[in-house]
Short mmCIF file of C-alpha atoms and ligand atoms in Angstrom, two decimals:
data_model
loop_
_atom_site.label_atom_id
_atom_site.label_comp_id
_atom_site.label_asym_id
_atom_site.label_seq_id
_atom_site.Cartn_x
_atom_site.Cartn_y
_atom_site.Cartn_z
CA UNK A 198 108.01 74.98 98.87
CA UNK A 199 106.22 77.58 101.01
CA UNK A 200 108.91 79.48 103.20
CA UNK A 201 107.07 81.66 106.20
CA UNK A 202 109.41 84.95 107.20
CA UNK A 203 108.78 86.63 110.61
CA UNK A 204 111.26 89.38 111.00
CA UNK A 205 111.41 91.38 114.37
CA UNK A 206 115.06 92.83 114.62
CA UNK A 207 114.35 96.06 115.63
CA UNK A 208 111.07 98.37 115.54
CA UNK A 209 109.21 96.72 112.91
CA UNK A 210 107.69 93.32 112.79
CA UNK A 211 107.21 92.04 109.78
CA UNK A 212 106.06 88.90 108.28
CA UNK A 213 105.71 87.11 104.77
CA UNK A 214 104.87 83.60 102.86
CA UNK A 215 107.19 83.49 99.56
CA UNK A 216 107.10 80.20 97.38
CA UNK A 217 110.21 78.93 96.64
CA UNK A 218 109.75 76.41 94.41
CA UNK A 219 111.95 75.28 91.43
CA UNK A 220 115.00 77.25 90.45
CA UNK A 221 113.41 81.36 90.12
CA UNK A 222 113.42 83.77 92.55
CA UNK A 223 110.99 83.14 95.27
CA UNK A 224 107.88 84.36 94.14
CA UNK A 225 105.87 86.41 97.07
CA UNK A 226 102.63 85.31 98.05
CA UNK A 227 101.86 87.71 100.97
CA UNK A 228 102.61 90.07 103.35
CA UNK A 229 102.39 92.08 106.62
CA UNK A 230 104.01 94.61 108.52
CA UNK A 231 103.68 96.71 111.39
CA UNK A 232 106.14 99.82 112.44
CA UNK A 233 106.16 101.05 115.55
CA UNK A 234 107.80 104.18 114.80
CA UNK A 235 104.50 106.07 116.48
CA UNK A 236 104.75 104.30 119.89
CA UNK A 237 109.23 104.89 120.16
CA UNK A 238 108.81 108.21 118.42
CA UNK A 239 107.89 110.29 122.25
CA UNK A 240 111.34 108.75 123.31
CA UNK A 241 113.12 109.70 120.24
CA UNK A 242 114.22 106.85 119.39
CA UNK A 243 113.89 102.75 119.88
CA UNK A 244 113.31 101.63 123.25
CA UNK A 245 114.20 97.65 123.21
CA UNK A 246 112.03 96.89 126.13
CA UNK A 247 109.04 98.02 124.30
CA UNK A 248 110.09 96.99 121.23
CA UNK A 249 109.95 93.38 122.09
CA UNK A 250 106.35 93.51 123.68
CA UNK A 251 105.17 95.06 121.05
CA UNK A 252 106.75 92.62 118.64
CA UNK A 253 104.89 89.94 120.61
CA UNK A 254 101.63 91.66 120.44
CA UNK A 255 101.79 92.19 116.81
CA UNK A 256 103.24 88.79 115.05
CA UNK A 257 100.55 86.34 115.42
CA UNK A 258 97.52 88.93 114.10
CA UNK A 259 100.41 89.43 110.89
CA UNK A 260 100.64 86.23 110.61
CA UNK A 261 96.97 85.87 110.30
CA UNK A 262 96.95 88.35 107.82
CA UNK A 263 99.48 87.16 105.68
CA UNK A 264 97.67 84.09 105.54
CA UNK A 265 94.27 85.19 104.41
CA UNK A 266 96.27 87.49 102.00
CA UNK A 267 98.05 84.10 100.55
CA UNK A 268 94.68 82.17 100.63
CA UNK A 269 96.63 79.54 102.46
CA UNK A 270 96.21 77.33 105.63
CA UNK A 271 98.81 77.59 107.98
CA UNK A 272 99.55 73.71 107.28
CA UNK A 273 100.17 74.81 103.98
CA UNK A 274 103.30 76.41 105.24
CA UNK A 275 106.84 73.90 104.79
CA UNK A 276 110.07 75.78 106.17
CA UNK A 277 109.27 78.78 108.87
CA UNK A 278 111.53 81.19 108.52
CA UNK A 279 113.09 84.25 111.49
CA UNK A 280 116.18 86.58 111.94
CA UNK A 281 118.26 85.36 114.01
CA UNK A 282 120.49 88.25 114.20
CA UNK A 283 121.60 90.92 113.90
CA UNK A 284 119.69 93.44 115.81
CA UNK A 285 118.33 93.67 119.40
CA UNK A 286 118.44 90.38 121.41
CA UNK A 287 115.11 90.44 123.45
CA UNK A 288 113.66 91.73 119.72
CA UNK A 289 115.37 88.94 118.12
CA UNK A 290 114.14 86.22 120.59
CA UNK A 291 110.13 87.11 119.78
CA UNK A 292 110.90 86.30 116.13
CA UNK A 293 112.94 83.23 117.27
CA UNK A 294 110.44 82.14 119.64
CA UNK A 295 107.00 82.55 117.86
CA UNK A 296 108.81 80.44 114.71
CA UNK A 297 110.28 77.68 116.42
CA UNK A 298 106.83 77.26 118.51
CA UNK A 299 105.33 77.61 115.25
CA UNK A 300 107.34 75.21 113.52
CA UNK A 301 107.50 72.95 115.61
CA UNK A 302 103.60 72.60 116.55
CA UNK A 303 103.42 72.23 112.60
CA UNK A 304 106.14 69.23 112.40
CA UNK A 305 108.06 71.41 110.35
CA UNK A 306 111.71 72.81 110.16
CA UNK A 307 112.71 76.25 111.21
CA UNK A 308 115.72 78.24 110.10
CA UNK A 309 117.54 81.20 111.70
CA UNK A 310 117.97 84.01 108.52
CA UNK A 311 120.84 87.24 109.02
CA UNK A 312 119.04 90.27 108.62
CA UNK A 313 121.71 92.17 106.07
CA UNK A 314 121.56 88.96 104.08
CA UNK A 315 117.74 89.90 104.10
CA UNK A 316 118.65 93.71 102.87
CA UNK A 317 121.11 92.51 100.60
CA UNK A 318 118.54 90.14 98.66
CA UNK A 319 115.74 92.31 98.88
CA UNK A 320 116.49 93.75 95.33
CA UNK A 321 115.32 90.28 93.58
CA UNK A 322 111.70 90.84 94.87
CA UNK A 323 111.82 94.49 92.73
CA UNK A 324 110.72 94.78 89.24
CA UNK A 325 114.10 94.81 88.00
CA UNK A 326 115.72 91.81 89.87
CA UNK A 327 119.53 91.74 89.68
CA UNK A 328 121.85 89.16 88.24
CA UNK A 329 125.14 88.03 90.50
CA UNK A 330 127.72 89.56 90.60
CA UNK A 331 127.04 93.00 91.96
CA UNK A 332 128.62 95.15 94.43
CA UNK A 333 126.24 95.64 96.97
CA UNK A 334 125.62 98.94 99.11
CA UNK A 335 124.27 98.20 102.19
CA UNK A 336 123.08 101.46 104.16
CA UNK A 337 120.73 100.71 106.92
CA UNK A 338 120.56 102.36 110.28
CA UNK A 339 123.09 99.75 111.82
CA UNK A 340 125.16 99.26 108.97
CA UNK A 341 127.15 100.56 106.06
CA UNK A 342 129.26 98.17 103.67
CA UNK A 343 130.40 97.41 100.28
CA UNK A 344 129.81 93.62 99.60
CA UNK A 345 131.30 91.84 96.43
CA UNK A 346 128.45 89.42 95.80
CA UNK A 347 129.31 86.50 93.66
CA UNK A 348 126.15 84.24 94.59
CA UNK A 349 123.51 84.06 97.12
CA UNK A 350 126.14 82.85 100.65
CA UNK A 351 129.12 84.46 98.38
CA UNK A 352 129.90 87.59 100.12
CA UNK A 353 133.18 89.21 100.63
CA UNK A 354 133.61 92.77 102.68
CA UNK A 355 135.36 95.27 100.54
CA UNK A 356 134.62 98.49 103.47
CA UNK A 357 132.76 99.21 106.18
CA UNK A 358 131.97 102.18 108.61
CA UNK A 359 135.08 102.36 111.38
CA UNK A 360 132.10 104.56 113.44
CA UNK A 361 128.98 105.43 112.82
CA UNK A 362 126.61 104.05 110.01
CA UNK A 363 125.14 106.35 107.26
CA UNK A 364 121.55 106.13 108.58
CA UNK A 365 122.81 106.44 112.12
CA UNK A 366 124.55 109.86 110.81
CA UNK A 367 121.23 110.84 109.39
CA UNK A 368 119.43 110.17 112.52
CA UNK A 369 121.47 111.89 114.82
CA UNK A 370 122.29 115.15 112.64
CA UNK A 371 118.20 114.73 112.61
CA UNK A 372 117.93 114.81 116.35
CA UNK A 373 120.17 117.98 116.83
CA UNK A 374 118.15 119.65 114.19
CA UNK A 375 115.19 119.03 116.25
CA UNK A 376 113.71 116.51 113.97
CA UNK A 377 111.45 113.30 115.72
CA UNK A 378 112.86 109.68 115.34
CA UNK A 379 113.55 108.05 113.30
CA UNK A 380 115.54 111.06 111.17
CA UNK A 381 116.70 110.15 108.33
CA UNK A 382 113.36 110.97 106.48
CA UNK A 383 112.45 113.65 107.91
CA UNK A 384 116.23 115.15 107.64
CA UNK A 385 116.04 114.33 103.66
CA UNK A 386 112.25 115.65 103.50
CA UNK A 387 113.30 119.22 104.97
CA UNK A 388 116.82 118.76 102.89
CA UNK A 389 114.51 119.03 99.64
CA UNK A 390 114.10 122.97 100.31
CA UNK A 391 117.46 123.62 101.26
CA UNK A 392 121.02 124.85 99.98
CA UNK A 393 123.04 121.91 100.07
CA UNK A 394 126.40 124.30 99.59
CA UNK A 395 125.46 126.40 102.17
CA UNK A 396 127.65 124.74 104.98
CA UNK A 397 131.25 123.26 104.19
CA UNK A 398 130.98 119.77 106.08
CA UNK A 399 133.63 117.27 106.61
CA UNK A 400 133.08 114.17 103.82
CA UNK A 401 135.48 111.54 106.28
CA UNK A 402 138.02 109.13 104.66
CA UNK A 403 136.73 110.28 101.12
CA UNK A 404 140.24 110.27 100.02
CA UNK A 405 141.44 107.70 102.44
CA UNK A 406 142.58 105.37 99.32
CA UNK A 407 140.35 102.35 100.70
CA UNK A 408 136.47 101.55 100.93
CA UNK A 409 136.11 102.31 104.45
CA UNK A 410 133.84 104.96 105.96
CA UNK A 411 133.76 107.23 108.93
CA UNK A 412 130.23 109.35 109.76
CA UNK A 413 130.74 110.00 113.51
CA UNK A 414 133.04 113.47 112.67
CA UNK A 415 129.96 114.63 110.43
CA UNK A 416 127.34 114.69 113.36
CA UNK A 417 130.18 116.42 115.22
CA UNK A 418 130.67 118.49 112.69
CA UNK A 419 126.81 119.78 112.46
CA UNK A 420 126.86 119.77 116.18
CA UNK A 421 129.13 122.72 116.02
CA UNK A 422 126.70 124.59 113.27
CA UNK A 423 123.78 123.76 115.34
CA UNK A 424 125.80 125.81 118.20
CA UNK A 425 127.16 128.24 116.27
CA UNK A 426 123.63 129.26 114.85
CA UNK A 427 121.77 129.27 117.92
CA UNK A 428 118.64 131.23 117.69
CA UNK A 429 119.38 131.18 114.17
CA UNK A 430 119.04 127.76 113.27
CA UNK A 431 115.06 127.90 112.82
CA UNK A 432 115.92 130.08 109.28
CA UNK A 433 118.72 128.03 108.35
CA UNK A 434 117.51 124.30 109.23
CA UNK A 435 116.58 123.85 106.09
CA UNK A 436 120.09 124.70 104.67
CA UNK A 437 121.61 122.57 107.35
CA UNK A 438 119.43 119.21 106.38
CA UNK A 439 120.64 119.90 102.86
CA UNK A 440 124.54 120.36 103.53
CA UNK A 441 124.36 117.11 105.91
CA UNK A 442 122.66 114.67 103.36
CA UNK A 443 124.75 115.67 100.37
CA UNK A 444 127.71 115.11 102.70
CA UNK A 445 126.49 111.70 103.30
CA UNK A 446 125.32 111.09 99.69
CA UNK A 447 128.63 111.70 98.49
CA UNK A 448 130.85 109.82 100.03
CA UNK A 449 128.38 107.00 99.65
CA UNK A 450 128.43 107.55 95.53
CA UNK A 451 132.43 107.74 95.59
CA UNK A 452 133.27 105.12 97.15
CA UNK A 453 130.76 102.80 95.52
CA UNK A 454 131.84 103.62 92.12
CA UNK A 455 135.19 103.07 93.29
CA UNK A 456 134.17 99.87 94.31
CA UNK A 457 133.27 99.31 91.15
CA UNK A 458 136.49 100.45 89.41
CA UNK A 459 138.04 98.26 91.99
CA UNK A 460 136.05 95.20 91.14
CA UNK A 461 135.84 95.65 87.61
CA UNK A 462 132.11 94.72 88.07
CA UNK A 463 129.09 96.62 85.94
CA UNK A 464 126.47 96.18 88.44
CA UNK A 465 125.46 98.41 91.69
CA UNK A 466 122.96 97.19 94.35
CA UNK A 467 121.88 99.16 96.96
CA UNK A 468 119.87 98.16 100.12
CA UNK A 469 118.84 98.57 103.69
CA UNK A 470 116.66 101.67 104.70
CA UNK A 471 118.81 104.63 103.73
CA UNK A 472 118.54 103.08 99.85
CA UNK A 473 115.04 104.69 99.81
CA UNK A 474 116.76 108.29 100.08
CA UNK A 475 115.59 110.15 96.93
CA UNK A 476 119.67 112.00 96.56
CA UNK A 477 121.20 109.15 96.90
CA UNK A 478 119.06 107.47 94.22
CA UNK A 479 119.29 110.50 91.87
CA UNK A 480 123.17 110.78 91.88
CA UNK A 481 123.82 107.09 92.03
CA UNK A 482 121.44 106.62 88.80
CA UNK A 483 123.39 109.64 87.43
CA UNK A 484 126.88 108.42 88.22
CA UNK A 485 126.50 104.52 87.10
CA UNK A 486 124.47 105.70 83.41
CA UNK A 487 127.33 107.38 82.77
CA UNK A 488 129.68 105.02 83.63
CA UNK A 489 127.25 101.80 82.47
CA UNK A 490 127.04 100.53 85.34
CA UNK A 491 123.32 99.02 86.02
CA UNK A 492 121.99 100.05 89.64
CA UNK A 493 119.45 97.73 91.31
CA UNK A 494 117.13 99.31 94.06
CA UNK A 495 114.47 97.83 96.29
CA UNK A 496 111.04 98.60 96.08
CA UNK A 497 110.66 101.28 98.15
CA UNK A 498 108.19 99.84 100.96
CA UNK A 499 111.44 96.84 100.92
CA UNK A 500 114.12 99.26 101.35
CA UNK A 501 113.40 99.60 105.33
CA UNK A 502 112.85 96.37 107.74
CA UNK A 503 110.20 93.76 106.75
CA UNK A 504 108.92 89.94 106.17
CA UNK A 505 109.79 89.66 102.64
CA UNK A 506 112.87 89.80 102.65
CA UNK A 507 113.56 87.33 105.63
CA UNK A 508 111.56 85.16 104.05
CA UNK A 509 112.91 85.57 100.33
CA UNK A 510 116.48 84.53 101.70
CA UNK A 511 115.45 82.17 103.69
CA UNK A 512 114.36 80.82 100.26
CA UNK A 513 116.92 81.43 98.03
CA UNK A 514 119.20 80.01 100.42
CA UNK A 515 117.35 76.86 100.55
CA UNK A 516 117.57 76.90 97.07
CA UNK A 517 121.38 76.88 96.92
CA UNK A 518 121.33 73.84 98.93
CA UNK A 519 122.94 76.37 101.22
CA UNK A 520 120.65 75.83 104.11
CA UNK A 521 119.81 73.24 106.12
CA UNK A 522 116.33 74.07 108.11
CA UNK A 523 116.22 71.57 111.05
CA UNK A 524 113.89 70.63 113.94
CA UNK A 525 115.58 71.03 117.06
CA UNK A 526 113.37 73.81 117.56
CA UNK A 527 116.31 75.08 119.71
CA UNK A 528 117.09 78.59 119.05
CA UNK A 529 120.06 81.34 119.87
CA UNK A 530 119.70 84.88 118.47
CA UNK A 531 122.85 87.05 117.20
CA UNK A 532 122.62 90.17 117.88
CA UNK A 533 125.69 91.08 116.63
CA UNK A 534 126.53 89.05 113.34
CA UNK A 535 128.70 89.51 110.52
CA UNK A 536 127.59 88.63 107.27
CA UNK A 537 130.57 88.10 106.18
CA UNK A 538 130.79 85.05 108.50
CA UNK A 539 128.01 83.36 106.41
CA UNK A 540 129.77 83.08 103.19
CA UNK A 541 129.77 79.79 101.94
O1 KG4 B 198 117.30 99.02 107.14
P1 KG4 B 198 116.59 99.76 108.19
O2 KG4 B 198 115.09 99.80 108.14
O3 KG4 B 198 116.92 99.25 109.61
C1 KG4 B 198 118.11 98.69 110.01
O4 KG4 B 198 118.31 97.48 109.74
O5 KG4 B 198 118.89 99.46 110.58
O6 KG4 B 198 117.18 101.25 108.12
C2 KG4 B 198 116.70 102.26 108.93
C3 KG4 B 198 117.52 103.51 108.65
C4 KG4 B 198 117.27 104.64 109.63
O7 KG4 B 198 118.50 105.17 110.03
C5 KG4 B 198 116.47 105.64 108.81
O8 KG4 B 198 116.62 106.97 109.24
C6 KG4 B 198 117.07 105.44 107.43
O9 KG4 B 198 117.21 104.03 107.34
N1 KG4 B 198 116.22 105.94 106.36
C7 KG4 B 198 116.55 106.98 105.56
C8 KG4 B 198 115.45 107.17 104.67
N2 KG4 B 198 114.49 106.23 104.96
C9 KG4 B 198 114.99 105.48 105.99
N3 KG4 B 198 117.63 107.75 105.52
C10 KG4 B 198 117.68 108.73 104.60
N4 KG4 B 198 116.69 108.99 103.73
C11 KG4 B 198 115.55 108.26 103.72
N5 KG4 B 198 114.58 108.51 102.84
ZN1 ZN B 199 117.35 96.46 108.62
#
């Protein structure tokens, strides 16, 4: 079974053929992405308008791509996968369009895929898969939660951000530093030659007793720095970046090895964009070794949006018998979507 992923939920559009046949994880034949980081980057951040032409412009020549890539014809192609939410809606419906068009002019069934559940399952496609259960980390620009994860569908929220997400707390402490869009890199690039004692900043609801988090106080927090320093913020940015990220970094490593203790479970995965930051990696591999717990990451080039991992969930979920692709060929996106609300 050949399972086509398009994913365009934001400001990358990705796409990817995994096969999903028998019982083992989808197996990934090809893939193709395009950012368009370059083209949002002299408004500083995404602009959806744009985002969605774009998106249009790039899928089919991906598709293409992926295709040649796979040495396959696109009737060799049996479920067509898209994410159907969340993310933004015109985005969403050039993903939803282009596969249902697709599918359908190939007499084949479509199915609408949840991005997070994409981010969540993106660890299987790395060279050390995962085995359920975990407690999954989820840190992407939109989102931060801790998942227990019994099974692929099997999800159950232990905390979530009551504000801002972690990689939305990178990207705006980015922007007041001056930094270009989107920040979170850049922030933990220029972080690397800094003092990350140098500025006491808030670490919200570290001790609140639960799994929750709370970011938006931090970028108000490095606001006032940012102020304070004035003219000399050039000679301390570095410093700053530093402070913010280890800020963020902690409170990310506490309460996911709480989790853990909470749980009782042995096994960490961490996904969605901000799971590519180098700190967080270091201390979390730190942490968990000496606690044996095993931490799963993402390839790197996986941990931000793409194809793959639309298309490996769309397959692993078909696998379950979880999913039921159909041919209406009628589609609604979700922009805003829980995954919570897809447990099984
Ligand atoms: O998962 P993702 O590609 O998109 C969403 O679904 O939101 O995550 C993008 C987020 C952005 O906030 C970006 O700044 C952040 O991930 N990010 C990073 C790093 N790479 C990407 N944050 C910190 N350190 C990084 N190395
Ligand atoms: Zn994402």
């Amino acid at each position: 079974m050949r399972v086509l992923g398009i994913e365009s939920s934001c400001d990358e559009t990705g796409v990817a053929l995994v096969d999903a046949s028998g019982a083992g994880v989808p197996r990934l034949l090809g893939q193709a992405l395009h950012s368009q980081i370059a083209m949002h980057q002299a408004y500083g951040g995404v602009v959806p308008e744009l985002a969605s032409r774009d998106h249009i412009r790039r899928v089919l020549p991906l598709l293409s791509e992926v295709l040649a890539q796979a040495q396959c014809q696109l009737s060799a192609i049996d479920v067509v996968a898209y994410t159907r939410g969340p993310g933004l809606a015109g985005a969403l419906l050039v993903g939803a369009g282009v596969a249902c068009a697709l599918a359908a002019s190939l007499g084949r069934p479509a199915l609408g895929v949840h991005h997070l559940e994409g981010h969540l399952l993106s660890p299987f496609l790395s060279a050390d898969p995962p085995e359920f259960p975990f407690v999954a980390l989820l840190v992407s620009g939109g989102h931060t939660q801790l998942m227990r994860v019994e099974g692929v569908g099997r999800y159950e929220l232990l905390g979530e951000t009551i504000d801002d997400a972690a990689g939305e707390a990178f990207d705006k402490s980015a922007k007041l530093l001056g930094l270009p869009y989107p920040g979170g890199p850049h922030l933990a690039r220029l972080a690397e030659g800094g003092d990350a004692q140098a500025f006491k900043l808030p670490r919200p609801l570290l001790h609140s007793g639960d799994l929750d988090f709370s970011f938006a106080g931090l970028k108000t927090a490095v606001l006032t720095q940012v102020q304070k320093l004035g003219d000399a913020l050039e000679a301390r940015k570095s410093d700053l970046a530093a402070s913010t990220q280890a800020a963020i970094v902690e409170v990310l490593l506490k309460k996911s090895l709480k989790a853990l203790a909470q749980t009782g479970l042995d096994r960490l995965v961490v996904a969605g964009g901000v799971g590519a930051n180098a700190m967080l990696r270091r201390q979390l591999d730190a942490a968990c070794r000496a606690q044996g717990v095993r931490v799963h990451y993402p390839e790197l080039a996986l941990c931000t949006d793409n194809g793959a991992m639309i298309a490996l969930a769309a397959g692993m979920r078909l696998q379950a018998g979880l999913a039921v692709p159909d041919r209406r060929y009628s589609f609604e996106v979700r922009p805003r979507w829980g995954l919570a609300e897809m447990a099984a």
